[in-house]
Amino acid sequence: MSQQQPSDEEARERLIDLAAQFYDQFEDGEIPRMEVPTRSKSNIVFDEDSGVWVYGDRTSSRTANSVRGARKLLKGVYTIDFLAQQLDEDRSSTLRELYYLSESWDEEAAQFSDQSESDKLVEDLEIVSGVKREDFHMRPEESGATLMGPLKLREQTRRGERVIHCQEDVGEGGYQIPNNPDTIEFLDTDADFILAVETGGMRDRLVENGFDDEHNALVVHLKGQPARATRRITKRLHDELGLPVTVFTDGDPWSYRIFGSVAYGSIKSAHLSEYLATPEAQFIGIRPEDIVEYDLPTDALSDSDQNALESELDDPRFQSEFWKEQIELQLDIGKKSEQQALASHGLDFVTETYLPERLTEMGVL
Amino acid sequence: MSQQQPSDEEARERLIDLAAQFYDQFEDGEIPRMEVPTRSKSNIVFDEDSGVWVYGDRTSSRTANSVRGARKLLKGVYTIDFLAQQLDEDRSSTLRELYYLSESWDEEAAQFSDQSESDKLVEDLEIVSGVKREDFHMRPEESGATLMGPLKLREQTRRGERVIHCQEDVGEGGYQIPNNPDTIEFLDTDADFILAVETGGMRDRLVENGFDDEHNALVVHLKGQPARATRRITKRLHDELGLPVTVFTDGDPWSYRIFGSVAYGSIKSAHLSEYLATPEAQFIGIRPEDIVEYDLPTDALSDSDQNALESELDDPRFQSEFWKEQIELQLDIGKKSEQQALASHGLDFVTETYLPERLTEMGVL
């Protein structure tokens, strides 16, 4: 998938091209079909060069040689028609609206039977057309992450341009990242690095303590597993402004996966890795070694924590010396810890001691 | 609980007064104790006059006449000391930080054994002191709701004042409501009413279609069960600017509870009803009658949906003719529907037909 954002007109053309293929196939006496990379775990490989997940070479055919297959293509054509019209009118919609909207289509066989069917079709169209959902103007249900730090940007909204400084022009809540951050242009920044933070409590702590101001950090709130918009803006800040990306999460296997999705992409959206993943991202912690070194309050690992850690030992994204050592240490001590557990050394420990020490060690400060 | 926001100094004094009571009790040869309204379901009553939930007359004693009771009071005194210092230094913290921070206290018997213990103590202190958690500078873990509409406000942040117009000075994501909206002063508004919306997908639809602009609406995103900050700013907008509050949710029993918590308060935080609830709030829909009238796509009611509806029939908050009729109709048809299901009539149906018709009927437009 190209990293460049296609214009609405280009996105529309690529969709129409897809539909046009079916016509060409009809004309040539062929049964209409669409080739899609096989989207199973067995066809997803970790690309060592780019450092992200990508699809392998296997493809599957969606073909009209059965009633079921023909119906799938019909739904595809109706969806393409809807998306092309949406782009033409500069509208947008959510995945759920698309599902409900199909009930208004005249051809009943083209209507979706549940939302997972329409969601999957949109992903197929993303992959085959090489155009991202955002460029079809399809929004997610929720985004909601925020950004705070020395960055001035211009957002293109439906109501005109907005120039916003993400410290001076926002309240304590910060700047709300829009659903499609490709509508943003970065104007000016004093930032030295990006600090992506898992929990709201820690994000608020950093902002209250003025960490973004003192260290010229852009504090991005991940809100647990980050939305596409959050990963996208993080990647763009890295690529376009040359800012190092650091990720600060709880110290448990689920949080390591949050780091993994920022850095390497996810199996579920391997077709978007080049667009969303930042392989250069570095993990700050909480590291299992921190639990020992800083004597943090802990909880015992549950069975599912242990299983998740063991499966990470086999995960190609976690094959570095660093991760093997940390995961084995954690299995050994049998404990996990949260980022807010640093408060056991006082409310300022995280901003005055832990982060400055770790970021200096990592060469970021 | 007083609706007025106490100053930091007043909040601090009320906390110190609590601790001083223990000294007085010691001096009088009494066993130190604290009286708290009994916080069980049986001691919560629906106040017909104010239209919100409040505590009844029963109280429970926290007394030092057992080791366990004495330890509870000790934890209370340490927490009061921490909160008083926090107010003195104009700092703030999260409930989770308080729990972890207790590990740094010199007296081990004062440390909390889990977070539910410290959370509950803070609620007790809220009730007994008549000062809200926000006025102790205790933050929630996550808030994250947004506001969009013709409102100019001034937010007092730690970095100085920010004057923000919630349409002209924000991106498509809107204005991020801070954890404590009592730091906000409303400067100027062209708004005619508040439209509080359950889902992000619908919030984005209204903003994309320019509903806030066309109808002078303040669109508040509830994000499912709304955070305290969201309910508080809604109430303040109603009380201070005289704006009618309307609530737009999915059409199922869980969403009726979302409306209930905006309008009447919740059993869990009955001591805050006067501060958070807006009894004048009106329910837009989705109403069971809408499912029939607009022929919306539906799902069948599950067993737990049915049980929830039946328990709402017994809930004092839902004793009006309107709610009885709607709930009985829903049990009768056995179906529920989502707000985004309105998209089955096209993406503009909600803003061009459904909302204008309903709001006119309700006397809001």
mmCIF file with all atom_site columns, C-alpha atoms in Angstrom, chain A residues 11 42 101 138 145 172 176 215 241 245 272 319 332 341-343:
data_model
loop_
_atom_site.group_PDB
_atom_site.id
_atom_site.type_symbol
_atom_site.label_atom_id
_atom_site.label_alt_id
_atom_site.label_comp_id
_atom_site.label_asym_id
_atom_site.label_entity_id
_atom_site.label_seq_id
_atom_site.pdbx_PDB_ins_code
_atom_site.Cartn_x
_atom_site.Cartn_y
_atom_site.Cartn_z
_atom_site.occupancy
_atom_site.B_iso_or_equiv
_atom_site.pdbx_formal_charge
_atom_site.auth_seq_id
_atom_site.auth_comp_id
_atom_site.auth_asym_id
_atom_site.auth_atom_id
_atom_site.pdbx_PDB_model_num
ATOM 1  C CA . ALA A 1 11  ? -9.404  6.975   -4.534 1.00 0.00 ? 11  ALA A CA 1
ATOM 2  C CA . SER A 1 42  ? -0.344  -18.623 7.727  1.00 0.00 ? 42  SER A CA 1
ATOM 3  C CA . LEU A 1 101 ? -27.402 1.786   4.841  1.00 0.00 ? 101 LEU A CA 1
ATOM 4  C CA . MET A 1 138 ? -14.918 5.564   6.154  1.00 0.00 ? 138 MET A CA 1
ATOM 5  C CA . ALA A 1 145 ? -6.994  9.917   21.641 1.00 0.00 ? 145 ALA A CA 1
ATOM 6  C CA . GLU A 1 172 ? -5.841  20.502  29.867 1.00 0.00 ? 172 GLU A CA 1
ATOM 7  C CA . GLN A 1 176 ? -8.231  15.765  20.002 1.00 0.00 ? 176 GLN A CA 1
ATOM 8  C CA . HIS A 1 215 ? 11.534  18.117  27.881 1.00 0.00 ? 215 HIS A CA 1
ATOM 9  C CA . LEU A 1 241 ? 9.513   15.605  11.563 1.00 0.00 ? 241 LEU A CA 1
ATOM 10 C CA . VAL A 1 245 ? 9.128   7.593   19.114 1.00 0.00 ? 245 VAL A CA 1
ATOM 11 C CA . LEU A 1 272 ? -1.698  -1.280  6.625  1.00 0.00 ? 272 LEU A CA 1
ATOM 12 C CA . GLN A 1 319 ? 12.856  -12.003 18.798 1.00 0.00 ? 319 GLN A CA 1
ATOM 13 C CA . ASP A 1 332 ? 10.978  -16.034 36.216 1.00 0.00 ? 332 ASP A CA 1
ATOM 14 C CA . ALA A 1 341 ? 2.838   1.916   40.382 1.00 0.00 ? 341 ALA A CA 1
ATOM 15 C CA . LEU A 1 342 ? 5.773   4.360   40.077 1.00 0.00 ? 342 LEU A CA 1
ATOM 16 C CA . ALA A 1 343 ? 3.665   6.596   42.365 1.00 0.00 ? 343 ALA A CA 1
#
